[in-house]
XYZ file of C-alpha atoms in Angstrom:
438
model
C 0.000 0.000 0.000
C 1.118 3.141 -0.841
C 1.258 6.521 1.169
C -1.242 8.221 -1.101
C -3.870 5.090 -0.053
C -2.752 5.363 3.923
C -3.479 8.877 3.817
C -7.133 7.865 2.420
C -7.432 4.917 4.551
C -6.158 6.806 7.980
C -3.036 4.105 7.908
C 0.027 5.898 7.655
C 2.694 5.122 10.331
C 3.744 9.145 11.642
C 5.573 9.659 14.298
C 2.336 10.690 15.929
C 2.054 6.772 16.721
C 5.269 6.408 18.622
C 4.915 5.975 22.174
C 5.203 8.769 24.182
C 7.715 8.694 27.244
C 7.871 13.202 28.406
C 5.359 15.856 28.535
C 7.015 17.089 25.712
C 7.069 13.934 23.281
C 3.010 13.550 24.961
C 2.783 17.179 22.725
C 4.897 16.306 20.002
C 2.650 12.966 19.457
C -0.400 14.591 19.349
C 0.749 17.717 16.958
C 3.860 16.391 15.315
C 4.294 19.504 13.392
C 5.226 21.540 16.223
C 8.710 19.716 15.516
C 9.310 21.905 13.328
C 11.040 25.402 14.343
C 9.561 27.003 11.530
C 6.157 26.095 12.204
C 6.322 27.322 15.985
C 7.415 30.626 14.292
C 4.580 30.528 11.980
C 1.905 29.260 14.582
C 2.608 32.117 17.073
C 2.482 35.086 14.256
C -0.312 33.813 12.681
C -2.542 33.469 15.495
C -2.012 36.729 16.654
C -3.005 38.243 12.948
C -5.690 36.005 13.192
C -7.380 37.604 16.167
C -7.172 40.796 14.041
C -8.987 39.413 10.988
C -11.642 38.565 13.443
C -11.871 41.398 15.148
C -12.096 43.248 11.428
C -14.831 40.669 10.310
C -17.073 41.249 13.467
C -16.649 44.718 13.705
C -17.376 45.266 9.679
C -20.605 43.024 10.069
C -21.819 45.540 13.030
C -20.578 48.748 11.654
C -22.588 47.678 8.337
C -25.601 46.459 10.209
C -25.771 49.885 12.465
C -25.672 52.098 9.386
C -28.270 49.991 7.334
C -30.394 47.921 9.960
C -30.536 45.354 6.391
C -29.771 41.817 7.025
C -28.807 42.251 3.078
C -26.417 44.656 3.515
C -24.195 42.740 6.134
C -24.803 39.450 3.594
C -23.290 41.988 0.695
C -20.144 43.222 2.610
C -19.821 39.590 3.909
C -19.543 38.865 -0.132
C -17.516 41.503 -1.409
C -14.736 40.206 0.635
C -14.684 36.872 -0.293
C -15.635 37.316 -4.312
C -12.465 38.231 -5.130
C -11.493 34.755 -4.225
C -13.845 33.138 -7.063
C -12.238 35.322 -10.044
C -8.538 35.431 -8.719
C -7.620 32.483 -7.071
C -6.890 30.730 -10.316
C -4.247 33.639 -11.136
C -3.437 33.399 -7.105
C -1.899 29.660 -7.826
C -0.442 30.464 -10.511
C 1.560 33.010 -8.704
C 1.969 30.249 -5.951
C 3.341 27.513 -8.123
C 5.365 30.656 -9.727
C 7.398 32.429 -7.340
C 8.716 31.791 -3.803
C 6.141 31.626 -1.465
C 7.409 33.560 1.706
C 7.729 36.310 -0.643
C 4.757 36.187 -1.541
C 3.398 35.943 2.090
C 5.390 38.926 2.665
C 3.723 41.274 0.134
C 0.066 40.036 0.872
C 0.691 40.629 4.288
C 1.725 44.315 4.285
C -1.023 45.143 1.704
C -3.336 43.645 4.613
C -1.984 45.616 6.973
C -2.271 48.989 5.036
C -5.828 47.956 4.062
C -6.985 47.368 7.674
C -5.260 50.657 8.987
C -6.936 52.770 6.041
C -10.273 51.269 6.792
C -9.517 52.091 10.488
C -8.576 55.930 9.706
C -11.778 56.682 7.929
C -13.997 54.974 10.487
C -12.265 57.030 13.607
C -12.650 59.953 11.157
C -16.314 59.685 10.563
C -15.879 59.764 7.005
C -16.983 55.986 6.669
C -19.170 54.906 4.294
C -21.171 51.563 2.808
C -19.353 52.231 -0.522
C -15.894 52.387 0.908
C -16.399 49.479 3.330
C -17.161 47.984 0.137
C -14.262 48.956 -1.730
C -11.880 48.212 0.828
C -13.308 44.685 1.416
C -13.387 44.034 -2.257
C -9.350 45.093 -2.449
C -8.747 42.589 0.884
C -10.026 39.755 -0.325
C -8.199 40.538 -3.958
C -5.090 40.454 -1.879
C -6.591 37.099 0.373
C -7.042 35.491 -3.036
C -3.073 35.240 -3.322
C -2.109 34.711 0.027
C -4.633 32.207 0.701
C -3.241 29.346 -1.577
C 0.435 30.505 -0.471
C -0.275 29.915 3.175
C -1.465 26.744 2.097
C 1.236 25.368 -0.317
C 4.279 27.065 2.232
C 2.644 24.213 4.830
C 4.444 21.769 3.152
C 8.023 23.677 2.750
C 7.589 24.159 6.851
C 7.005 20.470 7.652
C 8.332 17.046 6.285
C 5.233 15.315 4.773
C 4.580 12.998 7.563
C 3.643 15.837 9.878
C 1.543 18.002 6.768
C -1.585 16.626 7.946
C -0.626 17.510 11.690
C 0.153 21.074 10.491
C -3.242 22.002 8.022
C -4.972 20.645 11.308
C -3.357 23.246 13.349
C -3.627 26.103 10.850
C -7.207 25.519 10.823
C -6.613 25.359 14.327
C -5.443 28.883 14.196
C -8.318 30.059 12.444
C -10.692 28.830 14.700
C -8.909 29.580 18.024
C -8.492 33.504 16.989
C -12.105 32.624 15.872
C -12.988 32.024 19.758
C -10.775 34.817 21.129
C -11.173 37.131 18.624
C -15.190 38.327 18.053
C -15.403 38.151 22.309
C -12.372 40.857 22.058
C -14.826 42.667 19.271
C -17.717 42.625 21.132
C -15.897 44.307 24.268
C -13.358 46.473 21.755
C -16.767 48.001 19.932
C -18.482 48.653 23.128
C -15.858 50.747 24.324
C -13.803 52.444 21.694
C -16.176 51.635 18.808
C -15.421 49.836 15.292
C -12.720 52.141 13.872
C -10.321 50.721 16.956
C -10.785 47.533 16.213
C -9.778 48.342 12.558
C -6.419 49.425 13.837
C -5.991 46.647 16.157
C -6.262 44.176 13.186
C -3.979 46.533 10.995
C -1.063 46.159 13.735
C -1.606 42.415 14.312
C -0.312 41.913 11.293
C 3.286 43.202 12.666
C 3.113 39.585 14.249
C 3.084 37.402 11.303
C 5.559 39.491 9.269
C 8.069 39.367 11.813
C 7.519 35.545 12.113
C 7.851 34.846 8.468
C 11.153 37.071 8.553
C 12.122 34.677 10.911
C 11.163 31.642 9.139
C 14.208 30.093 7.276
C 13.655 27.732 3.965
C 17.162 26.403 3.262
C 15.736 24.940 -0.217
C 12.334 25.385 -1.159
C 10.788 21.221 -1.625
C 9.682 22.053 -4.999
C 11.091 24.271 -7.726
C 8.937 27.154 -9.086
C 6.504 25.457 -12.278
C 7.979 26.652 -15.931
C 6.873 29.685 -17.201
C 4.423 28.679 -19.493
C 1.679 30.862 -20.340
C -0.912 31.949 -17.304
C -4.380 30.183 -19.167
C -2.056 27.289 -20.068
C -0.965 26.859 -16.315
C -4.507 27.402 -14.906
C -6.108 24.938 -17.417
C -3.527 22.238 -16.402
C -3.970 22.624 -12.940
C -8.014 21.972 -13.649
C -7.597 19.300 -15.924
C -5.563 17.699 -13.051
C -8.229 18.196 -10.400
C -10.810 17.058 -12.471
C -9.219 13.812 -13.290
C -8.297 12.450 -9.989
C -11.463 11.123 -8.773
C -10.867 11.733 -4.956
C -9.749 15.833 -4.831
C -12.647 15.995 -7.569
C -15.471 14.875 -5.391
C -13.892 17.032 -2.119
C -14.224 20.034 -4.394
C -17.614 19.143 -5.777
C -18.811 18.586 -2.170
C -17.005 21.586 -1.006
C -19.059 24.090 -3.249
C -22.245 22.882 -1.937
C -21.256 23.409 1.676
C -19.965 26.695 0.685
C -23.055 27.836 -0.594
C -25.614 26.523 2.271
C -23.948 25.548 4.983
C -21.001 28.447 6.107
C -23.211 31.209 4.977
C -24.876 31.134 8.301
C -21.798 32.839 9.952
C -23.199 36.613 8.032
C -26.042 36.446 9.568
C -24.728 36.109 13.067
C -24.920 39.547 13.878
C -28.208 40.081 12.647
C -29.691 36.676 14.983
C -27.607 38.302 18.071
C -29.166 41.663 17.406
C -32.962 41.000 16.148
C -33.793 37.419 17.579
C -32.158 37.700 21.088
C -31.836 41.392 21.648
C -27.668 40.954 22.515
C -25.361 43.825 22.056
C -22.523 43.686 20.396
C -20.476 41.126 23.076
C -23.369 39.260 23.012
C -22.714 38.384 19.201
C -19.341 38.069 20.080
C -20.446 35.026 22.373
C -21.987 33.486 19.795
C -19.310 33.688 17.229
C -16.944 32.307 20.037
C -19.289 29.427 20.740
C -18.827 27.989 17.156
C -15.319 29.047 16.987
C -14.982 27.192 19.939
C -16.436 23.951 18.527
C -14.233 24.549 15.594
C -11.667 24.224 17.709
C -11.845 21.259 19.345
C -12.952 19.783 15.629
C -9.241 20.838 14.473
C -7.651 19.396 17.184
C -9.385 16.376 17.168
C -7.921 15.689 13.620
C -4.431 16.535 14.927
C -4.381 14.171 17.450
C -6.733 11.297 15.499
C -4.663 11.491 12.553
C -3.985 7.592 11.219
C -6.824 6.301 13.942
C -9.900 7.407 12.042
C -10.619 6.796 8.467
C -11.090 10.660 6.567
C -14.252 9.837 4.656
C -16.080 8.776 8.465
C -14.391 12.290 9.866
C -15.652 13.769 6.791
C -19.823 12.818 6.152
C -19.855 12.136 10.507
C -18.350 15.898 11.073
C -21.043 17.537 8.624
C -23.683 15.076 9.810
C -23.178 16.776 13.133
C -23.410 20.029 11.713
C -26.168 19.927 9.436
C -28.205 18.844 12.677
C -26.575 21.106 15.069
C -27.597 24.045 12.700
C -31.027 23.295 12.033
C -31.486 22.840 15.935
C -29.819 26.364 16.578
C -33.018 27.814 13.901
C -35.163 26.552 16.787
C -33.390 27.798 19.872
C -35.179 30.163 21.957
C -32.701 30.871 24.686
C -29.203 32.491 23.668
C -27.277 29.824 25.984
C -29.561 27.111 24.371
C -27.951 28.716 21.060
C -24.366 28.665 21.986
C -24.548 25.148 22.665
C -25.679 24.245 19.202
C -23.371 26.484 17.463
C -20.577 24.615 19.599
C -21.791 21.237 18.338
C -21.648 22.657 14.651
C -18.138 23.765 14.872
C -16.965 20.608 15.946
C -18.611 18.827 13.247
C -17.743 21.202 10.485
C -14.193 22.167 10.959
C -13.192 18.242 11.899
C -14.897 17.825 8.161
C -12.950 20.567 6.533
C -9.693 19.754 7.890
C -10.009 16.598 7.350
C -10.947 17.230 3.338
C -8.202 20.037 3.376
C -5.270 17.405 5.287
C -6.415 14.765 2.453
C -6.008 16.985 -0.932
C -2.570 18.092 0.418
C -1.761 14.944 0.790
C -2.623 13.407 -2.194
C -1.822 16.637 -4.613
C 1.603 16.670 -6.939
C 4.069 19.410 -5.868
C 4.022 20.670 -9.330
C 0.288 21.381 -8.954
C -0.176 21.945 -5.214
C -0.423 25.903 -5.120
C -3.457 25.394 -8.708
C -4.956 22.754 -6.622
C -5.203 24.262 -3.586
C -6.459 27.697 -5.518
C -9.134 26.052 -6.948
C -10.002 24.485 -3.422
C -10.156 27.670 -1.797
C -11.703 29.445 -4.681
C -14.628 26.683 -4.316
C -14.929 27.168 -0.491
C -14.048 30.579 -0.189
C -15.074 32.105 -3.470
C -18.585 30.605 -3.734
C -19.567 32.362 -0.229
C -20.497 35.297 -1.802
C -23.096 33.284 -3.343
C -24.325 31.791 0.183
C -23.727 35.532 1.344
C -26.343 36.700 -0.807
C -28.551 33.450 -1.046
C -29.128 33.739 3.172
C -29.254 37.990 3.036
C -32.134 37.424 0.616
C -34.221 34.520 2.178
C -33.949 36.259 5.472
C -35.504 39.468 3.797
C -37.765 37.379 2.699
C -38.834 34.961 4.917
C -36.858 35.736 8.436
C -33.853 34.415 9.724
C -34.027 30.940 10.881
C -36.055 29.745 7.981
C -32.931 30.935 5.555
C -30.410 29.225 8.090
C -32.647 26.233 8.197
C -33.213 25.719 4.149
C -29.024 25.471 3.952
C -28.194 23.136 6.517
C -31.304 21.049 5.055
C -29.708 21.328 1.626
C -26.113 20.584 3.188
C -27.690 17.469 5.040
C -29.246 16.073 1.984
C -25.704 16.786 -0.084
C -24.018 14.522 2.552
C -26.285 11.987 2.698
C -25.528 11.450 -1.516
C -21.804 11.793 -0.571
C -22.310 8.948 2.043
C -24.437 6.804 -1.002
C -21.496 7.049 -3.064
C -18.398 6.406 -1.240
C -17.999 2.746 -2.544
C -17.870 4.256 -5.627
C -15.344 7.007 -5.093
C -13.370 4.589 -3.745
C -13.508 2.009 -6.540
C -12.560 4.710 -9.115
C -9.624 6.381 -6.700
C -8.284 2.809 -6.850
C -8.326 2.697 -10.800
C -7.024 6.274 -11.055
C -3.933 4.789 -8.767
C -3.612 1.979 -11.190
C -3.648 4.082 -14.588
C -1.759 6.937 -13.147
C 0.605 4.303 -10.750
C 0.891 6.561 -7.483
């Protein structure tokens, strides 16, 4: 068997399986990627920018919501910062199979910065408007759609490939524990020095990541940068090559639909916290650090179950859980009642996602890695907008919970034809292995 069918089957022999004898080997088992220097580096900075982001996302979604009072409006600004990603990530892994990749992390990390300070400026100045939140979250996720895929390709030039699906576990780790930390921060930060402060927090955060990738040293990049062929030619390989393998093709394909219906949800956060319970702004904060919580312990649960559970059960069990957990949050009528649903739901989504996310950079070539994982993140990043604007305009419609409800319906019954199908997904992953011997 070979390591591309371990990583499928949950089999491969890491050193997360040796026994432990210290405290610090007990660690190193359970998140094998912290063995790497340059990933401690990388963990701390990133974590710390991460807070920022959050505290940027929550305070944008309230800022929007207090100008407007439209549930569309927050869905809109929710979109134009993640469209970008469906017209630009193809050119964003382009760039990423391209050029060197802490470079590249370098640039789209300053540009952040500037971005979030600007936006920061004009809101303490009173000169904010809905057109320039706009603009400025339109030109943020332009620059997200490069750095994105090169946060996700430099994974594997920080760890050996044994420990890669220990260390997209713990990124998405990061995500989701500035996820907890960050929108309680927001909630507290808006209530006393209002939005435009939490814009500059999140501008300086980013000090913290730059001066970890400065510290980060690559002595020779794993793979060397893809020829310069022409852009279209390099993008069209990089889809034919998704396309045909049969197991990154179905992740993708699953991937949209969740994209659409199921993470949408998170937009309308502030408008549940505000109009259905009557919270403030920390009270939203709560409930974005209830499912960031969840999400949590769904990322470490990967990281430390990696080569005990098969991915496809982690996959259809994780959005199982949050399909339900979802709809049952629609029906809660208590805010606590709420919190303990949206927990649920992050464990069961974000153990999903980094499982599918651990298993395409295992199985991806190199050569493709920074295409493949741009049209990945295009798919689950760049179709939000869609969801963003799908959930704004049911809940103008019809209210709320009933738009929240419909997705995690649709996302149950688009699991339930993933879990019909896995025999054959498997029987035609086993034939691509033979044709393609891998």
């Amino acid at each position: 068997m070979n390591k591309a069918d371990e990583s499928i089957n949950g089999n491969d022999n890491s050193p997360a399986e040796q026994s432990p004898t210290t405290l610090k080997e007990k660690v190193l088992s359970a998140f094998p990627a912290f063995r790497s220097r340059n990933f401690r580096l990388y963990f701390i900075g990133q974590i710390v920018s991460m807070i920022g982001t959050w505290l940027q996302m929550v305070a944008q979604g309230w800022l929007v919501l207090e100008m407007t009072g439209s549930a569309f409006w927050v869905g809109v600004t929710a979109a134009a910062s993640s469209l970008p990603t469906l017209f630009l990530s193809l050119i964003g892994g382009v760039i990423v199979d391209r050029y060197n990749r802490k470079t590249i992390l370098l640039w789209t990390q300053s540009a952040s910065m500037a971005l979030a300070l600007v936006l920061g400026i004009v809101t303490l100045t009173g000169t904010v408007t809905l057109a320039v939140i706009l603009v400025l979250a339109f030109l943020l996720g332009c620059v997200a759609a490069v750095a994105t895929p090169a946060i996700q390709a430099f994974l594997s030039e920080m760890v050996e490939r044994a420990e890669l699906h220990s260390a997209v576990a713990l990124n998405a780790a990061i995500f989701n524990a500035s996820r907890v930390i960050g929108p309680a921060i927001a909630g507290l930060m808006i209530a006393w020095i209002g939005t435009g402060g939490a814009f500059i927090a999140n501008g300086l955060s980013y000090l913290a990541v730059i001066a970890a990738l400065l510290a980060i040293t690559i002595e020779t990049p794993r793979t060397k940068p893809a020829s310069h062929q022409p852009p279209l030619q390099s993008i069209r390989d990089g889809i034919i090559y998704t396309w045909e393998h049969p197991v990154i093709r179905t992740i993708v394909l699953f991937v949209s639909v969740v994209s659409i219906f199921g993470w949408s949800f998170m937009s309308m956060l502030p408008v549940v916290a505000k109009q259905t319970f009557g919270l403030g702004s920390d009270g939203m904060g709560y409930l974005f650090s209830a499912f960031g919580l969840g999400s949590l312990s769904g990322t470490v649960l990967v990281s430390m179950s990696s080569g005990k559970i098969r991915s496809s059960s982690m996959v259809i069990g994780g959005i199982f859980t949050f399909s339900l957990a979802l709809g049952a949050f629609t029906y809660a009528s208590d805010e606590r009642i709420a919190m303990a649903f949206l927990f649920i739901a992050g464990i069961g989504m974000l153990s999903a996602f980094a499982t599918m996310t651990a298993t395409v950079q295992r199985l991806v070539d190199d050569s493709y890695r920074g295409r493949v994982m741009s049209i990945y993140l295009m798919v689950l990043m760049g179709f939000m907008p869609l969801g963003n604007l799908q959930v704004g305009f049911l809940s103008e419609q019809f209210g709320t919970a009933i738009a929240i409800r419909i997705g995690s319906i649709v996302v149950f019954l688009a699991t339930l034809l993933l879990f019909s199908y896995r025999k054959e997904i498997q029987a035609a992953w086993r034939e691509y292995r033979e044709d393609k011997d891998v």
